C-alpha cells in the first residue's frame, strides 16, 4: 500500500483545475443502464470508485471505451443483474445499480452494503420507496433480491433527505408507469446533474434542486451524452488548503455557485476570495479566525468537507465548534489530528477545536476518504519534519492525483511505497 509524505510549511501558489465530480459520475454511470445503446460521458474522473462501478457494470455486460476524459458506455448487451459482495464491500455507492436494474430489466441482486467507517449508513429508505413502487424484495445470503414487472409511480416521503436514495428512486421512477413524487428529496448538485442526464435520455423530471421532485415515467429512454459537473468537494479541499497554507491560488473549472456555504466560512476565517465564472481566486489570511460550522444537507455545509475544515480550524486563532449532523461517526480523523498536536475535544456529535499556532509533523493513518484529505491538509502546514499519511488507499477512491495537483502548486508532497 502507498503512503503520502509531506514536508509542510510552504504556501500553495498557482492554478489548479478541478476534475469531474465522483458523486455525480457514479449515479450517471448507473443511469446508463436505463436504456440500451451507446452513451458518451465527458469529464469522468479517474478514480478507484469509478473503476469499481465500471467493474460491476462490466460483469453485467456493459462495455466501456476510455478516450481521455471521455468514457463511451455501451449498454446494448446487459445480460446479468448481480452486483457481487467482493466489489460492493469496497464501495457502498454500488447500491445505485438497484433502481436502474429493477426498473430496466425487472430484476436485480445486489449485495447489501455493510456499515462503514463513518456510520451505519442503512439503505432502508431506498428499499421502502422501491416497495411502494411495487418491487418485491427479499434478503438472502446478504443480498437484496428484487423483482418487478413494471414499476408503478408512487408518492414517496423520505424521512431523511438521502442523496443516493433520491437518485436511486429518481432513476427507477423514470421507467415506472405513472407519476412519482419524491418529497423531502435531496437537493445536492449531483442529484440535479443526474436529473439533467435523465432528461437528456428522455425522462420527464421537474423540481430537482428543490425538496419535491416529480417524475413522469416513460415507456423507454434513449442513450445520451453528458458532461459531468466539477467536483465541489475536491474544489473545496483546494480552497481550504490554499487558505490554510496562506497561499494564493486560482481554482479553475469549478462551480462557485455549488460552494456557497463553504465560501462564506472560508471568508469568515479571514481569506480573501474573488469569484468569477467557473473559477475562485483565494488568498489565505495572515491570521486564521476561528469559525463554527454545522454540517447539513445541501445547501448547508457539506459533511464531506467537515474533516478538511477541522484541520483548518486547528491553526485558527480561537475556539471553533464543529457539529456533524449527517453521519454518527465522522470524527475518526480527530485522534490522528491530535497526534499532530491538535487540541480537539469531542462531545457526542460536537468537536471543540482549540486553535494552536502550529501543527507538528507525525506519522498518521487514514481511515476514510475525507479523513485522508484532512490529514494531508494538516501535513501541508505541519512543522518539524515529515508527515507520513499511511493507508491512503481511501484517498484514491475520491481524489484524482491529489498529491500531483498539490505539488504543481508548490507543495513538497510525494507518494511512496510502504
Ligand atoms: N440514511 C438512512 N437510511 C437510508 C439512507 C440514508 O437512515 O436509507 C441516513 C444516513 O445514514 C445518513 C443520512 O441519511 O445519516 C444521509 O445519508 P445519504 O443517504 O444522503 O448519504 P449517501 O447517499 O449514502 C452521499 C455521498 C456521500 C455524502 C453523503 C451526504 C455518494 C455516492 N455519496 O452518500 O459521499 O457524504 O451523500 O452528503 O453520493 C464521500 O464522497 O466521501 C461520501 C461519503
Short mmCIF file of C-alpha atoms and ligand atoms in Angstrom, two decimals:
data_model
loop_
_atom_site.label_atom_id
_atom_site.label_comp_id
_atom_site.label_asym_id
_atom_site.label_seq_id
_atom_site.Cartn_x
_atom_site.Cartn_y
_atom_site.Cartn_z
CA UNK A 1 0.00 0.00 0.00
CA UNK A 2 1.19 3.54 -0.72
CA UNK A 3 1.72 6.38 1.72
CA UNK A 4 1.86 10.14 1.17
CA UNK A 5 4.82 12.03 2.57
CA UNK A 6 4.67 15.80 3.13
CA UNK A 7 7.21 18.36 4.18
CA UNK A 8 4.90 21.12 5.35
CA UNK A 9 5.30 24.86 5.60
CA UNK A 10 5.08 26.16 2.02
CA UNK A 11 2.22 28.38 0.84
CA UNK A 12 0.32 26.99 -2.18
CA UNK A 13 0.59 29.20 -5.26
CA UNK A 14 -0.67 28.90 -8.82
CA UNK A 15 -3.63 27.44 -10.64
CA UNK A 16 -5.40 24.13 -10.16
CA UNK A 17 -8.06 22.56 -12.37
CA UNK A 18 -10.86 20.61 -10.74
CA UNK A 19 -11.90 17.17 -12.02
CA UNK A 20 -15.38 15.80 -12.63
CA UNK A 21 -17.49 15.01 -9.56
CA UNK A 22 -17.24 11.46 -8.23
CA UNK A 23 -20.69 11.63 -6.69
CA UNK A 24 -22.25 12.76 -9.98
CA UNK A 25 -20.29 10.31 -12.15
CA UNK A 26 -21.39 7.26 -10.12
CA UNK A 27 -25.19 7.72 -10.40
CA UNK A 28 -24.90 8.84 -14.03
CA UNK A 29 -22.93 5.70 -14.89
CA UNK A 30 -25.64 3.66 -13.15
CA UNK A 31 -28.35 5.54 -15.09
CA UNK A 32 -26.90 4.43 -18.44
CA UNK A 33 -28.44 1.02 -17.62
CA UNK A 34 -31.89 2.55 -18.15
CA UNK A 35 -31.56 2.28 -21.93
CA UNK A 36 -29.71 0.03 -24.33
CA UNK A 37 -27.17 1.74 -26.59
CA UNK A 38 -24.09 3.96 -26.53
CA UNK A 39 -23.69 6.88 -24.13
CA UNK A 40 -20.83 9.41 -24.22
CA UNK A 41 -19.85 10.76 -20.80
CA UNK A 42 -17.31 13.59 -20.58
CA UNK A 43 -15.27 14.85 -17.60
CA UNK A 44 -15.32 11.42 -15.95
CA UNK A 45 -12.73 11.48 -13.14
CA UNK A 46 -10.14 8.74 -13.00
CA UNK A 47 -10.84 7.33 -9.53
CA UNK A 48 -10.95 3.97 -7.81
CA UNK A 49 -14.72 4.27 -7.12
CA UNK A 50 -15.37 4.94 -10.81
CA UNK A 51 -13.27 1.86 -11.68
CA UNK A 52 -15.26 -0.18 -9.18
CA UNK A 53 -18.65 0.70 -10.65
CA UNK A 54 -17.24 0.01 -14.13
CA UNK A 55 -16.06 -3.40 -12.94
CA UNK A 56 -19.50 -4.26 -11.60
CA UNK A 57 -21.25 -2.95 -14.72
CA UNK A 58 -18.72 -4.86 -16.84
CA UNK A 59 -19.92 -8.08 -15.18
CA UNK A 60 -23.49 -7.14 -16.10
CA UNK A 61 -22.45 -6.99 -19.76
CA UNK A 62 -21.73 -3.26 -20.16
CA UNK A 63 -18.61 -2.37 -22.16
CA UNK A 64 -16.53 0.78 -21.79
CA UNK A 65 -14.11 2.61 -24.00
CA UNK A 66 -11.98 5.32 -22.47
CA UNK A 67 -10.96 8.27 -24.66
CA UNK A 68 -9.05 10.55 -22.29
CA UNK A 69 -11.64 12.18 -20.05
CA UNK A 70 -14.48 10.78 -22.13
CA UNK A 71 -15.99 7.41 -21.41
CA UNK A 72 -18.09 5.66 -24.02
CA UNK A 73 -20.55 3.34 -22.29
CA UNK A 74 -22.26 0.62 -24.29
CA UNK A 75 -25.25 -0.93 -22.56
CA UNK A 76 -26.52 -2.91 -25.59
CA UNK A 77 -25.62 -6.31 -24.14
CA UNK A 78 -26.69 -6.29 -20.49
CA UNK A 79 -27.36 -9.93 -19.56
CA UNK A 80 -26.63 -10.21 -15.82
CA UNK A 81 -28.23 -8.38 -12.91
CA UNK A 82 -25.97 -9.08 -9.95
CA UNK A 83 -23.57 -6.81 -8.03
CA UNK A 84 -21.32 -9.19 -6.06
CA UNK A 85 -20.22 -8.82 -2.45
CA UNK A 86 -16.48 -8.65 -3.19
CA UNK A 87 -16.97 -5.43 -5.18
CA UNK A 88 -19.89 -3.85 -3.28
CA UNK A 89 -18.00 -4.15 0.01
CA UNK A 90 -15.37 -1.76 -1.37
CA UNK A 91 -17.93 0.85 -2.46
CA UNK A 92 -21.34 1.48 -0.89
CA UNK A 93 -22.50 3.54 -3.87
CA UNK A 94 -22.95 0.22 -5.74
CA UNK A 95 -26.47 0.32 -4.33
CA UNK A 96 -27.15 2.91 -7.08
CA UNK A 97 -27.44 -0.02 -9.50
CA UNK A 98 -30.54 -1.36 -7.74
CA UNK A 99 -33.06 1.20 -9.07
CA UNK A 100 -31.94 1.13 -12.74
CA UNK A 101 -31.62 -2.68 -12.85
CA UNK A 102 -35.02 -3.45 -11.39
CA UNK A 103 -36.74 -0.72 -13.42
CA UNK A 104 -34.93 -1.52 -16.67
CA UNK A 105 -34.64 -5.33 -16.51
CA UNK A 106 -37.23 -6.38 -13.90
CA UNK A 107 -34.65 -7.92 -11.59
CA UNK A 108 -31.58 -7.17 -9.51
CA UNK A 109 -29.42 -8.96 -6.98
CA UNK A 110 -27.22 -6.56 -5.09
CA UNK A 111 -25.05 -7.33 -2.11
CA UNK A 112 -26.21 -5.23 0.86
CA UNK A 113 -23.51 -2.68 1.66
CA UNK A 114 -22.35 -3.19 5.25
CA UNK A 115 -21.58 -0.47 7.77
CA UNK A 116 -18.66 1.79 7.03
CA UNK A 117 -16.09 3.81 8.93
CA UNK A 118 -18.26 6.94 9.12
CA UNK A 119 -21.53 5.37 10.27
CA UNK A 120 -24.06 2.55 9.91
CA UNK A 121 -25.42 4.05 6.68
CA UNK A 122 -28.59 1.96 6.22
CA UNK A 123 -30.44 1.81 2.88
CA UNK A 124 -33.91 1.28 4.40
CA UNK A 125 -35.28 4.40 2.66
CA UNK A 126 -34.21 3.13 -0.79
CA UNK A 127 -35.90 -0.23 -0.11
CA UNK A 128 -39.07 1.25 1.36
CA UNK A 129 -39.56 3.50 -1.67
CA UNK A 130 -38.99 0.65 -4.13
CA UNK A 131 -41.52 -1.47 -2.22
CA UNK A 132 -44.04 1.38 -2.59
CA UNK A 133 -43.39 1.23 -6.33
CA UNK A 134 -44.33 -2.44 -6.45
CA UNK A 135 -40.91 -4.11 -6.22
CA UNK A 136 -40.82 -7.49 -4.42
CA UNK A 137 -37.69 -7.84 -2.36
CA UNK A 138 -36.18 -10.42 -0.06
CA UNK A 139 -32.84 -10.76 1.63
CA UNK A 140 -30.80 -13.92 1.08
CA UNK A 141 -27.15 -14.55 1.99
CA UNK A 142 -26.55 -10.82 2.43
CA UNK A 143 -28.02 -9.97 -0.99
CA UNK A 144 -31.14 -7.95 -1.76
CA UNK A 145 -33.05 -9.82 -4.44
CA UNK A 146 -35.50 -7.55 -6.21
CA UNK A 147 -38.12 -8.38 -8.83
CA UNK A 148 -40.87 -6.43 -10.51
CA UNK A 149 -42.82 -6.36 -13.74
CA UNK A 150 -43.25 -2.69 -14.47
CA UNK A 151 -42.75 -0.39 -11.50
CA UNK A 152 -45.65 1.93 -10.70
CA UNK A 153 -45.40 5.57 -9.77
CA UNK A 154 -45.87 6.40 -6.09
CA UNK A 155 -45.97 9.29 -3.65
CA UNK A 156 -42.81 8.86 -1.59
CA UNK A 157 -41.75 10.71 1.51
CA UNK A 158 -38.14 10.36 2.66
CA UNK A 159 -37.79 10.61 6.47
CA UNK A 160 -34.28 11.97 5.85
CA UNK A 161 -33.18 13.66 2.61
CA UNK A 162 -30.91 10.87 1.30
CA UNK A 163 -28.66 11.64 -1.67
CA UNK A 164 -28.21 8.18 -3.21
CA UNK A 165 -31.75 7.25 -2.09
CA UNK A 166 -33.21 10.18 -4.06
CA UNK A 167 -31.02 9.25 -7.05
CA UNK A 168 -31.94 5.55 -6.95
CA UNK A 169 -35.66 6.25 -6.85
CA UNK A 170 -35.48 9.02 -9.44
CA UNK A 171 -33.85 6.52 -11.84
CA UNK A 172 -36.40 3.80 -11.05
CA UNK A 173 -39.29 6.25 -11.46
CA UNK A 174 -38.05 7.34 -14.89
CA UNK A 175 -39.26 3.99 -16.29
CA UNK A 176 -42.24 3.44 -13.97
CA UNK A 177 -45.86 3.55 -15.05
CA UNK A 178 -47.39 6.85 -13.97
CA UNK A 179 -46.16 9.70 -11.82
CA UNK A 180 -43.78 9.52 -8.86
CA UNK A 181 -43.44 12.36 -6.40
CA UNK A 182 -40.39 12.41 -4.11
CA UNK A 183 -40.91 14.56 -1.02
CA UNK A 184 -38.12 15.73 1.30
CA UNK A 185 -35.80 14.81 -1.56
CA UNK A 186 -32.07 15.62 -1.52
CA UNK A 187 -31.19 18.91 -3.28
CA UNK A 188 -27.46 18.27 -3.88
CA UNK A 189 -26.00 19.47 -7.24
CA UNK A 190 -25.14 15.82 -8.00
CA UNK A 191 -28.86 14.94 -7.80
CA UNK A 192 -29.54 17.79 -10.22
CA UNK A 193 -26.80 16.63 -12.59
CA UNK A 194 -28.37 13.16 -12.67
CA UNK A 195 -31.79 14.75 -13.38
CA UNK A 196 -30.25 16.70 -16.29
CA UNK A 197 -28.76 13.48 -17.69
CA UNK A 198 -32.07 11.62 -17.29
CA UNK A 199 -33.90 14.43 -19.11
CA UNK A 200 -31.41 14.06 -21.97
CA UNK A 201 -32.37 10.36 -22.00
CA UNK A 202 -35.98 11.44 -22.46
CA UNK A 203 -37.21 11.33 -18.85
CA UNK A 204 -39.72 13.90 -17.64
CA UNK A 205 -38.47 15.27 -14.34
CA UNK A 206 -39.33 18.50 -12.58
CA UNK A 207 -38.34 20.05 -9.30
CA UNK A 208 -34.78 18.70 -8.98
CA UNK A 209 -32.82 21.09 -6.78
CA UNK A 210 -35.92 21.53 -4.58
CA UNK A 211 -37.26 19.14 -1.95
CA UNK A 212 -40.11 17.91 -4.17
CA UNK A 213 -39.21 16.09 -7.38
CA UNK A 214 -41.88 14.88 -9.80
CA UNK A 215 -41.09 12.19 -12.34
CA UNK A 216 -43.43 11.19 -15.13
CA UNK A 217 -42.46 7.62 -16.06
CA UNK A 218 -41.63 6.85 -19.70
CA UNK A 219 -42.11 3.63 -21.70
CA UNK A 220 -38.48 3.75 -22.73
CA UNK A 221 -35.45 6.01 -22.60
CA UNK A 222 -32.67 6.62 -25.10
CA UNK A 223 -28.86 6.83 -24.72
CA UNK A 224 -27.46 10.32 -24.12
CA UNK A 225 -24.25 12.37 -23.94
CA UNK A 226 -23.30 14.38 -20.90
CA UNK A 227 -20.53 16.44 -19.32
CA UNK A 228 -20.19 15.64 -15.59
CA UNK A 229 -20.22 18.68 -13.25
CA UNK A 230 -16.97 19.64 -11.46
CA UNK A 231 -16.34 18.12 -8.04
CA UNK A 232 -17.34 20.69 -5.41
CA UNK A 233 -15.68 18.61 -2.67
CA UNK A 234 -12.35 18.50 -4.50
CA UNK A 235 -12.64 22.25 -5.20
CA UNK A 236 -13.49 22.82 -1.53
CA UNK A 237 -10.48 20.78 -0.41
CA UNK A 238 -8.19 23.01 -2.53
CA UNK A 239 -9.93 26.14 -1.27
CA UNK A 240 -9.36 25.19 2.36
CA UNK A 241 -5.77 24.04 1.68
CA UNK A 242 -4.96 27.34 -0.07
CA UNK A 243 -6.40 29.43 2.77
CA UNK A 244 -4.74 27.26 5.38
CA UNK A 245 -1.23 27.50 3.90
CA UNK A 246 -1.68 31.27 3.46
CA UNK A 247 -1.47 30.64 -0.24
CA UNK A 248 -2.59 32.45 -3.37
CA UNK A 249 -4.41 30.06 -5.69
CA UNK A 250 -6.81 30.18 -8.60
CA UNK A 251 -9.18 27.22 -8.64
CA UNK A 252 -10.45 26.65 -12.19
CA UNK A 253 -13.15 24.51 -13.73
CA UNK A 254 -15.32 24.69 -10.63
CA UNK A 255 -18.85 25.88 -9.89
CA UNK A 256 -18.65 28.51 -7.11
CA UNK A 257 -22.48 28.56 -7.00
CA UNK A 258 -22.36 24.99 -5.61
CA UNK A 259 -20.00 26.06 -2.81
CA UNK A 260 -21.77 28.97 -1.14
CA UNK A 261 -21.74 27.59 2.43
CA UNK A 262 -18.02 26.83 2.31
CA UNK A 263 -17.06 30.11 0.61
CA UNK A 264 -18.83 32.05 3.35
CA UNK A 265 -16.98 30.14 6.09
CA UNK A 266 -13.54 30.41 4.46
CA UNK A 267 -14.11 34.15 4.04
CA UNK A 268 -15.17 34.45 7.70
CA UNK A 269 -11.91 32.71 8.60
CA UNK A 270 -10.13 35.69 7.04
CA UNK A 271 -9.33 34.56 3.49
CA UNK A 272 -9.82 36.93 0.54
CA UNK A 273 -11.96 35.41 -2.15
CA UNK A 274 -12.72 36.56 -5.68
CA UNK A 275 -15.28 34.70 -7.70
CA UNK A 276 -15.56 34.71 -11.45
CA UNK A 277 -17.41 32.43 -13.83
CA UNK A 278 -16.15 28.91 -13.22
CA UNK A 279 -13.24 29.99 -11.02
CA UNK A 280 -12.32 31.04 -7.49
CA UNK A 281 -9.26 33.03 -6.54
CA UNK A 282 -8.33 32.60 -2.88
CA UNK A 283 -5.68 34.36 -0.81
CA UNK A 284 -5.05 32.99 2.66
CA UNK A 285 -5.15 35.21 5.76
CA UNK A 286 -2.09 36.07 7.85
CA UNK A 287 -4.08 35.15 10.94
CA UNK A 288 -6.81 32.48 10.69
CA UNK A 289 -10.00 33.42 12.54
CA UNK A 290 -11.94 30.65 14.25
CA UNK A 291 -15.35 29.86 12.75
CA UNK A 292 -18.08 27.43 13.84
CA UNK A 293 -19.63 25.00 11.36
CA UNK A 294 -22.56 22.61 11.35
CA UNK A 295 -22.89 20.02 8.58
CA UNK A 296 -26.28 19.92 6.88
CA UNK A 297 -27.84 18.63 3.67
CA UNK A 298 -27.23 20.89 0.65
CA UNK A 299 -27.17 23.89 0.52
CA UNK A 300 -25.80 23.67 4.08
CA UNK A 301 -22.17 22.97 4.90
CA UNK A 302 -21.22 19.58 3.35
CA UNK A 303 -20.26 16.71 5.64
CA UNK A 304 -17.69 15.74 3.00
CA UNK A 305 -15.68 18.89 3.87
CA UNK A 306 -16.04 18.74 7.65
CA UNK A 307 -12.76 16.88 8.25
CA UNK A 308 -10.79 19.26 6.00
CA UNK A 309 -12.33 22.34 7.66
CA UNK A 310 -11.47 20.91 11.07
CA UNK A 311 -7.79 20.66 10.05
CA UNK A 312 -8.03 24.37 9.08
CA UNK A 313 -9.52 25.32 12.45
CA UNK A 314 -6.68 23.50 14.26
CA UNK A 315 -4.46 26.50 13.40
CA UNK A 316 -7.10 29.22 13.97
CA UNK A 317 -6.85 31.99 16.50
CA UNK A 318 -9.53 30.92 18.98
CA UNK A 319 -12.03 28.12 19.52
CA UNK A 320 -14.22 26.57 16.89
CA UNK A 321 -17.29 24.37 17.40
CA UNK A 322 -17.81 21.77 14.69
CA UNK A 323 -21.12 19.92 14.64
CA UNK A 324 -21.65 16.84 12.47
CA UNK A 325 -25.33 16.14 11.89
CA UNK A 326 -25.27 13.80 8.87
CA UNK A 327 -23.18 10.80 9.97
CA UNK A 328 -22.87 9.47 13.51
CA UNK A 329 -19.17 8.60 13.41
CA UNK A 330 -17.46 11.16 11.26
CA UNK A 331 -14.78 12.32 13.69
CA UNK A 332 -12.34 9.49 13.03
CA UNK A 333 -9.71 11.97 11.88
CA UNK A 334 -9.67 13.63 15.33
CA UNK A 335 -7.37 11.16 17.07
CA UNK A 336 -4.92 11.40 14.16
CA UNK A 337 -5.03 15.23 14.16
CA UNK A 338 -4.31 15.07 17.90
CA UNK A 339 -1.12 13.12 17.10
CA UNK A 340 -0.08 16.23 15.16
CA UNK A 341 -0.61 18.41 18.21
CA UNK A 342 -4.22 19.50 17.62
CA UNK A 343 -6.31 20.26 20.67
CA UNK A 344 -9.78 18.84 19.99
CA UNK A 345 -12.41 17.71 22.47
CA UNK A 346 -15.31 15.57 21.31
CA UNK A 347 -18.69 15.52 22.96
CA UNK A 348 -21.15 13.35 21.06
CA UNK A 349 -21.55 14.93 17.59
CA UNK A 350 -19.70 18.13 18.53
CA UNK A 351 -15.99 18.78 18.36
CA UNK A 352 -14.48 21.75 20.13
CA UNK A 353 -11.27 22.73 18.37
CA UNK A 354 -8.93 24.98 20.35
CA UNK A 355 -6.76 26.58 17.70
CA UNK A 356 -2.99 26.46 18.08
CA UNK A 357 -0.35 28.44 16.27
CA UNK A 358 1.15 25.30 14.75
CA UNK A 359 0.69 21.63 13.96
CA UNK A 360 3.54 19.14 14.20
CA UNK A 361 4.62 16.59 11.61
CA UNK A 362 3.85 12.97 12.55
CA UNK A 363 3.04 9.58 11.04
CA UNK A 364 -0.76 9.26 10.82
CA UNK A 365 -3.26 6.78 9.46
CA UNK A 366 -6.13 7.48 7.07
CA UNK A 367 -9.37 5.64 7.78
CA UNK A 368 -11.78 7.14 5.27
CA UNK A 369 -11.68 9.22 2.14
CA UNK A 370 -12.28 12.72 3.52
CA UNK A 371 -10.29 11.97 6.70
CA UNK A 372 -7.30 11.24 4.44
CA UNK A 373 -7.67 14.65 2.80
CA UNK A 374 -7.89 16.32 6.21
CA UNK A 375 -4.60 14.71 7.32
CA UNK A 376 -2.87 15.79 4.11
CA UNK A 377 -4.05 19.38 4.69
CA UNK A 378 -2.70 19.23 8.24
CA UNK A 379 0.58 17.88 6.81
CA UNK A 380 0.83 20.85 4.41
CA UNK A 381 1.16 23.25 7.36
CA UNK A 382 2.89 20.94 9.88
CA UNK A 383 6.31 21.89 11.18
CA UNK A 384 9.26 19.81 12.38
CA UNK A 385 9.90 17.16 9.77
CA UNK A 386 7.90 14.86 7.54
CA UNK A 387 4.23 13.96 7.91
CA UNK A 388 3.50 10.48 6.61
CA UNK A 389 -0.10 9.64 5.83
CA UNK A 390 -0.44 5.85 5.77
CA UNK A 391 -3.19 3.72 4.17
CA UNK A 392 -4.03 6.31 1.53
CA UNK A 393 -5.96 3.64 -0.35
CA UNK A 394 -9.08 5.63 0.62
CA UNK A 395 -7.75 8.82 -0.94
CA UNK A 396 -7.59 7.34 -4.44
CA UNK A 397 -11.26 6.38 -4.19
CA UNK A 398 -12.26 10.03 -4.46
CA UNK A 399 -9.37 12.34 -5.42
CA UNK A 400 -7.66 12.33 -8.78
CA UNK A 401 -3.86 12.63 -8.40
CA UNK A 402 -4.25 14.81 -5.31
CA UNK A 403 -0.54 14.88 -4.45
CA UNK A 404 0.41 15.78 -8.04
CA UNK A 405 -2.04 18.70 -8.01
CA UNK A 406 -0.63 19.93 -4.69
CA UNK A 407 2.93 19.52 -6.00
CA UNK A 408 2.08 21.66 -9.03
CA UNK A 409 1.00 24.35 -6.52
CA UNK A 410 4.46 24.25 -4.91
CA UNK A 411 3.88 21.83 -2.03
CA UNK A 412 6.56 19.32 -1.07
CA UNK A 413 4.47 16.18 -1.22
CA UNK A 414 5.05 12.78 -2.76
CA UNK A 415 3.85 9.18 -2.79
CA UNK A 416 6.00 6.30 -1.55
CA UNK A 417 5.54 2.55 -1.39
CA UNK A 418 5.14 1.30 2.20
N1 LIG B 1 -29.94 7.28 5.71
C1 LIG B 1 -30.83 6.41 6.31
N2 LIG B 1 -31.49 5.50 5.53
C2 LIG B 1 -31.28 5.42 4.18
C3 LIG B 1 -30.39 6.31 3.57
C4 LIG B 1 -29.73 7.23 4.37
O1 LIG B 1 -31.03 6.44 7.53
O2 LIG B 1 -31.93 4.57 3.54
C5 LIG B 1 -29.23 8.26 6.53
C6 LIG B 1 -27.72 8.03 6.54
O3 LIG B 1 -27.32 7.06 7.48
C7 LIG B 1 -27.20 9.43 6.86
C8 LIG B 1 -28.21 10.34 6.15
O4 LIG B 1 -29.35 9.53 5.92
O5 LIG B 1 -27.26 9.65 8.24
C9 LIG B 1 -27.76 10.91 4.83
O6 LIG B 1 -27.17 9.90 4.05
P1 LIG B 1 -27.26 9.86 2.47
O7 LIG B 1 -28.11 8.70 2.07
O8 LIG B 1 -27.61 11.20 1.95
O9 LIG B 1 -25.75 9.51 2.08
P2 LIG B 1 -25.32 8.66 0.84
O10 LIG B 1 -26.27 8.86 -0.27
O11 LIG B 1 -25.01 7.25 1.26
C10 LIG B 1 -23.88 10.50 -0.33
C11 LIG B 1 -22.47 10.66 -0.78
C12 LIG B 1 -21.56 10.77 0.43
C13 LIG B 1 -22.01 12.00 1.24
C14 LIG B 1 -23.49 11.87 1.61
C15 LIG B 1 -24.04 13.09 2.33
C16 LIG B 1 -22.45 9.47 -2.89
C17 LIG B 1 -22.00 8.30 -3.68
N3 LIG B 1 -22.10 9.50 -1.60
O12 LIG B 1 -23.93 9.32 0.47
O13 LIG B 1 -20.25 10.98 -0.04
O14 LIG B 1 -21.24 12.10 2.41
O15 LIG B 1 -24.27 11.65 0.43
O16 LIG B 1 -23.89 14.21 1.55
O17 LIG B 1 -23.10 10.37 -3.41
C18 LIG B 1 -17.89 10.88 0.03
O18 LIG B 1 -17.89 11.24 -1.16
O19 LIG B 1 -16.86 10.86 0.74
C19 LIG B 1 -19.16 10.48 0.65
C20 LIG B 1 -19.21 9.76 1.76
#
